[in-house]
Amino acid sequence: MRQGRYLFTSESVAEGHPDKVADRISDSIVDTFLAHDPYSRVAVETLCTTNRIVVAGEVRGPDSVTRELLEQVARNAVRDIGYEQDGFHWKYACFENHIHKQSADIAQGVDAAGNKDEGAGDQGIMFGYACRETEELMPAPLYFSHRILKSLAEARKSAANPGLGPDAKSQVTLQYEDGKPVRATSIVVSTQHDERLSQDEVREIVRPHVLRILPEGWMCPEEEFYVNPTGRFVIGGPDGDAGLTGRKIIVDTYGGAAPHGGGAFSGKDPTKVDRSAAYAARYLAKNVVAAGLAERCTIQVSYAIGVSKPLSLYVDTQGTGQVDEEKLGRALQEVMNLSPRGIREHLSLNRPIYARTAAYGHFGRTPEADGGFSWERTDLVAALKSALGV
C-alpha cells in the first residue's frame, strides 16, 4: 500500500454465492478423499446452475470413495449452505459426475521415486501477504467485508434473521491516511431475501451487522450505505447465476491489496502448489510481520511441474522492513522447507480441513485444534529472529 491519503475497496461473497457453492462442493470432495486416504490426489471442478450440479476432474484415491458417496457429499454441502429453494434444492437438483482417474503423466512427475523427491503438481507462481491493518494481519477492507457476511450467515442459520437467503455480497471502501485505514467511506451489501421483505426492511436487518463489525466511529455516511441497490434480490444463488469453482480468487486471498499468481485453491489436494505454496507464502509473510521485521510483507515463490525445489523466493517489505530483504529471504528458506513435501508436512496439510476454507477467506482465520488453518500460526517468530540474529 502507498502512503498518503487514498481510498481502497475490497469485496467478499457469502457461502451461498454460486461460485462459493461450487468451491464448497469441490473442497468437500477433497476432504472426503483425504479422510479415506491422506495421500489421495484430487483436482475437481464444480458447476452449479438452476437445479443442476456437475462435478468433473481427475483423482487418485481409494475405491471406498464411491460415486454414490460423492453425490451425497455434494448434496450435504448444499444443504448445509441452506439451499432448499424451487430453483436450487439440495435434495432435488440433478447431479452429474464426470470425475476420472488422474493422468499417469502427471502422476509420474509428482510422485517421489528412488532419489527423486515429490515434485510440484504444476508450474506457477504463488504469493503470500501480511500487514498490520488488523489483529489478524490482514488488509482491513477485505477483513471487514468477510466478517459482515459471516455475521449475516450466522444470523440466518440461527433463525435470528429468517428472512435472509444464502446468497450475499459485500463491499467495503476505506479511507487511508499515511498508509493506515481510518474510516469507511462507503459500504455495499446485497443479500438474497424473502419476497415479503421491502428494501428498507432488509436495510435495517443488515445495518446492525455492519455496525458491529466496523470499529466504533468508522461507519460510512448514510447516503453511502447501499443495501440491495437494485431494489430486490429474491432470486439468487445458482438459480440466478451459474457458479464455477475458482472464480473468486481475489476474495479468497487479499482483496486486491497484494498480487495473485492466478491459481485457485478449492478442489485441489495439497500436492498442488497453487494451494499449498500459497498457504506457505502467507504463513511466512505473517510470521515476518508478527516478528516485527516489517509492517507489510509480500512473498512470491515459483515452481516447475515435477521439480521439488522452488525456483525462486522473492521478498518485498514495501519500505517497512527492519532487515535486508535478501538476508530475510535466505532466513525464510532456513526455517521452512519449501518443497511440496516440506510444506505439506510442516503445515500438516494431508487432512480433511478444506471445506471450511471455501467461504470467508482462506487467510486471516483462527488456527484450529484439528489442523485447520495451520498456515495462520505465528510459530516461526523465534526461529526467524534467531536465523537473522535479531
XYZ file of C-alpha atoms in Angstrom:
390
model
C 0.000 0.000 0.000
C 1.253 3.510 -0.805
C 1.445 6.326 1.724
C -0.691 9.472 1.732
C -4.464 9.764 1.587
C -6.472 7.467 -0.649
C -9.457 5.100 -0.834
C -9.215 1.341 -1.222
C -12.035 -1.163 -1.756
C -12.382 -4.925 -1.347
C -15.348 -7.251 -1.752
C -16.469 -10.569 -0.329
C -19.160 -13.068 -1.283
C -21.118 -15.344 1.058
C -21.140 -19.134 1.160
C -24.396 -19.094 -0.818
C -22.921 -17.162 -3.745
C -22.988 -19.539 -6.739
C -19.201 -19.572 -7.124
C -18.800 -20.300 -3.427
C -21.336 -23.136 -3.619
C -19.092 -24.628 -6.304
C -15.977 -24.089 -4.178
C -17.643 -25.706 -1.178
C -18.644 -28.808 -3.132
C -15.164 -29.145 -4.637
C -13.455 -28.799 -1.269
C -15.902 -31.217 0.360
C -14.851 -33.768 -2.251
C -11.179 -33.089 -1.441
C -11.918 -33.648 2.247
C -13.739 -36.900 1.500
C -10.771 -38.348 -0.361
C -8.260 -37.188 2.276
C -10.405 -38.636 5.065
C -10.258 -42.040 3.346
C -6.608 -41.742 2.296
C -4.468 -38.728 3.302
C -2.315 -39.172 0.200
C -5.155 -39.071 -2.308
C -4.714 -36.864 -5.357
C -7.651 -34.640 -6.216
C -8.276 -31.934 -8.811
C -12.018 -31.364 -9.025
C -14.161 -28.600 -10.510
C -17.844 -27.942 -9.899
C -20.511 -26.197 -11.972
C -23.783 -25.153 -10.349
C -26.813 -23.744 -12.127
C -30.593 -23.966 -11.859
C -31.253 -27.282 -10.088
C -28.117 -28.853 -11.519
C -24.736 -29.771 -10.039
C -21.930 -31.023 -12.286
C -18.563 -32.216 -10.980
C -15.553 -33.087 -13.133
C -11.835 -33.618 -12.761
C -9.216 -36.219 -12.003
C -8.447 -38.159 -8.848
C -6.330 -40.944 -7.441
C -7.786 -42.430 -4.302
C -9.322 -45.469 -2.626
C -12.259 -47.407 -4.028
C -14.147 -46.671 -0.803
C -14.866 -43.207 -2.213
C -17.732 -44.238 -4.460
C -19.750 -42.213 -6.916
C -22.748 -42.570 -4.599
C -20.730 -41.187 -1.689
C -19.571 -38.179 -3.728
C -23.140 -37.376 -4.697
C -24.179 -37.444 -1.062
C -21.211 -35.254 -0.124
C -22.219 -32.662 -2.725
C -25.856 -32.653 -1.627
C -24.881 -32.350 2.037
C -22.701 -29.339 1.238
C -25.598 -27.584 -0.489
C -27.944 -28.454 2.381
C -25.506 -27.038 4.946
C -25.285 -23.778 2.999
C -29.071 -23.577 3.172
C -30.481 -24.130 -0.315
C -33.988 -25.557 -0.251
C -35.427 -23.308 -2.971
C -37.522 -24.169 -6.012
C -34.684 -23.216 -8.356
C -31.899 -24.879 -6.368
C -32.575 -27.575 -3.791
C -30.010 -29.854 -2.183
C -32.287 -32.865 -2.467
C -33.804 -32.439 -5.926
C -31.033 -30.859 -8.033
C -29.801 -33.096 -10.875
C -26.289 -34.367 -10.089
C -23.728 -35.327 -12.762
C -20.327 -36.866 -12.017
C -17.581 -36.716 -14.666
C -14.621 -37.367 -12.350
C -11.999 -39.795 -13.710
C -8.588 -41.206 -12.797
C -5.535 -38.963 -12.620
C -3.305 -38.775 -15.679
C -0.368 -41.180 -15.442
C 1.896 -38.489 -16.958
C 1.066 -36.036 -14.166
C 1.418 -38.721 -11.503
C 4.885 -39.650 -12.834
C 6.109 -36.080 -12.438
C 4.669 -35.537 -8.972
C 5.384 -38.868 -7.251
C 8.566 -39.434 -5.279
C 10.669 -42.292 -6.688
C 14.160 -43.530 -5.837
C 16.308 -40.476 -5.080
C 13.696 -38.129 -6.568
C 11.647 -36.128 -4.059
C 7.982 -35.387 -4.629
C 7.629 -32.769 -7.338
C 5.265 -29.830 -7.672
C 1.881 -30.689 -9.150
C 2.191 -27.871 -11.679
C 4.301 -24.887 -12.627
C 3.258 -21.495 -11.345
C 3.800 -18.513 -9.086
C 2.185 -18.050 -5.679
C 2.010 -15.031 -3.390
C 1.610 -14.502 0.336
C 0.929 -11.242 2.147
C 0.510 -9.839 5.646
C 0.149 -6.352 7.091
C -0.619 -4.659 10.401
C -4.032 -3.240 9.438
C -5.907 -5.768 11.638
C -5.015 -8.054 14.538
C -5.201 -10.957 12.091
C -2.528 -9.215 9.962
C -4.908 -8.914 7.002
C -5.915 -5.975 4.768
C -8.776 -4.217 6.557
C -11.264 -3.750 3.648
C -11.342 -7.469 2.884
C -11.348 -8.490 6.533
C -14.409 -6.367 7.302
C -16.150 -7.494 4.091
C -15.756 -11.139 5.123
C -16.910 -10.539 8.689
C -20.075 -8.677 7.666
C -21.188 -11.610 5.512
C -20.216 -14.203 8.115
C -22.283 -12.330 10.692
C -25.291 -12.294 8.355
C -24.895 -16.020 7.636
C -24.753 -16.879 11.331
C -27.916 -14.844 11.961
C -29.667 -16.555 9.043
C -28.732 -20.049 10.193
C -29.684 -19.372 13.811
C -33.084 -18.025 12.674
C -32.264 -14.614 14.186
C -32.848 -13.154 10.699
C -35.018 -15.791 8.963
C -35.932 -13.503 6.069
C -32.429 -13.653 4.592
C -31.325 -16.067 1.862
C -27.936 -17.786 1.410
C -26.639 -15.611 -1.451
C -24.954 -12.321 -0.498
C -22.132 -9.946 -1.411
C -20.405 -7.143 0.451
C -18.008 -4.366 -0.478
C -16.129 -2.071 1.886
C -14.318 1.126 0.900
C -11.929 2.545 3.491
C -10.121 5.851 3.620
C -6.401 5.606 4.297
C -4.235 8.325 5.780
C -0.474 7.860 5.826
C -0.986 4.266 4.758
C -3.386 3.373 7.597
C -7.177 2.842 7.395
C -9.153 5.371 9.430
C -12.833 5.103 8.397
C -15.292 3.664 5.893
C -16.477 5.949 3.113
C -18.982 3.521 1.584
C -20.468 0.117 2.362
C -22.358 -2.079 -0.112
C -24.283 -5.181 0.968
C -26.527 -7.182 -1.350
C -28.354 -10.086 0.233
C -30.957 -12.518 -1.003
C -34.206 -12.122 0.928
C -37.790 -13.284 1.333
C -40.055 -11.635 -1.227
C -42.232 -10.237 1.576
C -39.401 -8.001 2.814
C -39.049 -4.468 1.425
C -35.706 -2.881 0.592
C -35.953 -0.666 3.695
C -36.641 -3.690 5.897
C -33.625 -5.533 4.507
C -31.523 -2.414 5.069
C -32.412 -2.353 8.765
C -31.706 -6.086 9.100
C -28.234 -5.545 7.640
C -27.330 -2.329 9.493
C -26.553 -3.775 12.975
C -24.260 -6.389 11.454
C -22.198 -3.686 9.745
C -22.097 -1.518 12.874
C -20.967 -4.451 14.985
C -18.124 -5.385 12.632
C -16.660 -1.956 11.899
C -14.570 -0.215 14.581
C -16.504 2.374 16.548
C -16.917 5.613 14.626
C -15.975 4.059 11.279
C -19.476 3.789 9.757
C -19.852 5.478 6.397
C -22.281 8.392 5.762
C -25.900 7.264 5.447
C -26.046 8.215 1.766
C -23.062 5.909 1.119
C -24.654 2.898 2.820
C -26.033 0.801 -0.044
C -28.175 -2.262 0.698
C -29.598 -4.185 -2.262
C -29.154 -1.160 -4.530
C -31.103 -2.843 -7.363
C -34.136 -2.809 -5.030
C -34.859 -6.556 -5.000
C -32.839 -9.756 -4.568
C -35.244 -12.677 -4.232
C -33.906 -14.995 -6.961
C -30.289 -15.793 -6.154
C -27.642 -18.462 -5.859
C -27.119 -20.915 -8.722
C -30.705 -20.315 -9.852
C -29.885 -16.667 -10.525
C -26.374 -17.104 -11.910
C -24.173 -20.106 -12.693
C -21.340 -20.857 -10.284
C -17.892 -22.314 -11.006
C -15.009 -23.423 -8.820
C -12.124 -20.978 -8.599
C -13.739 -17.754 -9.814
C -13.289 -15.791 -6.577
C -9.531 -15.947 -6.125
C -9.163 -12.302 -5.030
C -11.964 -12.730 -2.482
C -10.171 -15.873 -1.281
C -6.848 -14.113 -0.706
C -6.168 -10.404 -0.055
C -8.937 -8.449 -1.730
C -6.613 -6.906 -4.298
C -4.213 -5.486 -1.708
C -1.476 -7.890 -2.853
C -0.516 -9.676 -6.086
C -2.043 -13.026 -7.030
C -0.405 -15.792 -9.039
C -3.679 -16.694 -10.745
C -4.197 -20.221 -9.448
C -7.337 -21.117 -7.498
C -7.262 -23.193 -4.294
C -10.560 -25.043 -3.995
C -10.857 -28.579 -5.323
C -7.106 -29.266 -5.099
C -5.232 -31.598 -2.769
C -2.085 -30.236 -1.049
C 0.378 -31.621 -3.608
C -0.931 -28.830 -5.842
C 1.336 -25.860 -5.134
C -1.392 -23.482 -6.312
C -2.860 -24.226 -2.908
C -0.101 -25.419 -0.581
C 2.591 -22.945 -1.644
C 0.145 -20.033 -1.413
C -0.613 -21.171 2.128
C 3.123 -21.394 2.859
C 3.749 -17.927 1.445
C 1.013 -16.459 3.674
C 2.462 -18.360 6.641
C 5.923 -16.924 6.055
C 4.688 -13.380 5.388
C 2.516 -13.450 8.526
C 5.436 -14.610 10.649
C 7.664 -11.863 9.248
C 5.127 -9.226 10.273
C 4.319 -10.909 13.596
C 8.055 -10.924 14.396
C 8.187 -7.148 13.958
C 10.529 -7.478 10.970
C 8.209 -5.427 8.721
C 4.863 -3.615 8.765
C 3.910 -5.241 5.454
C 5.381 -8.200 3.625
C 4.765 -9.734 0.204
C 6.357 -13.080 -0.667
C 6.440 -14.786 -4.060
C 7.504 -18.388 -4.698
C 7.657 -20.222 -8.026
C 7.728 -23.873 -9.088
C 8.123 -26.149 -12.111
C 5.978 -29.248 -12.525
C 7.749 -32.358 -11.276
C 10.542 -30.357 -9.575
C 10.695 -30.362 -5.784
C 12.701 -27.231 -5.009
C 11.174 -23.786 -5.521
C 12.742 -21.960 -8.453
C 12.689 -18.628 -6.661
C 11.675 -16.836 -3.487
C 11.107 -13.075 -3.563
C 10.513 -10.854 -0.524
C 9.175 -7.277 -0.616
C 8.590 -5.399 2.648
C 7.500 -2.256 0.782
C 9.940 0.023 2.570
C 8.860 -1.105 6.046
C 11.479 -3.802 6.651
C 13.832 -3.852 9.624
C 16.338 -6.190 7.945
C 17.800 -6.593 4.471
C 15.296 -8.344 2.191
C 17.881 -10.635 0.608
C 19.006 -11.759 4.054
C 15.379 -12.203 5.087
C 14.739 -14.386 2.047
C 17.619 -16.681 2.991
C 16.369 -16.898 6.569
C 12.886 -17.864 5.430
C 14.297 -20.800 3.473
C 16.314 -21.838 6.520
C 13.294 -22.027 8.817
C 10.982 -23.840 6.372
C 11.456 -26.451 3.669
C 9.504 -25.052 0.708
C 9.412 -28.252 -1.339
C 5.845 -29.551 -1.848
C 6.520 -32.364 0.619
C 8.157 -29.980 3.093
C 5.166 -27.642 3.008
C 2.640 -30.457 3.420
C 4.488 -31.922 6.374
C 5.292 -28.626 8.105
C 1.672 -27.410 7.911
C 0.088 -30.898 8.241
C -1.972 -30.378 5.107
C -2.907 -34.027 4.381
C -6.071 -33.717 6.428
C -9.762 -33.129 5.632
C -9.603 -29.426 6.547
C -10.598 -27.696 3.331
C -14.402 -27.377 3.125
C -14.239 -24.755 5.876
C -11.901 -22.616 3.752
C -14.347 -22.338 0.866
C -16.057 -19.154 2.128
C -14.984 -16.034 4.057
C -11.358 -16.263 3.025
C -8.512 -18.734 3.263
C -6.457 -16.248 5.294
C -6.976 -14.212 8.444
C -8.699 -17.137 10.165
C -8.003 -18.706 13.566
C -5.847 -21.877 13.613
C -7.967 -24.834 14.741
C -7.227 -27.782 17.006
C -7.568 -30.354 14.207
C -5.028 -28.559 11.997
C -7.416 -26.318 10.106
C -5.850 -23.003 9.054
C -2.434 -24.182 10.267
C -0.861 -21.614 7.932
C -2.227 -18.866 10.204
C 0.063 -19.846 13.089
C 2.850 -17.482 14.117
C 5.142 -20.189 15.488
C 8.134 -19.252 13.317
C 8.757 -15.919 15.025
C 11.513 -17.130 17.348
C 13.220 -19.204 14.639
C 13.182 -16.275 12.214
C 14.702 -13.902 14.744
C 17.359 -16.459 15.594
C 18.236 -17.029 11.928
C 18.572 -13.276 11.453
C 20.425 -12.673 14.688
C 17.904 -10.096 15.935
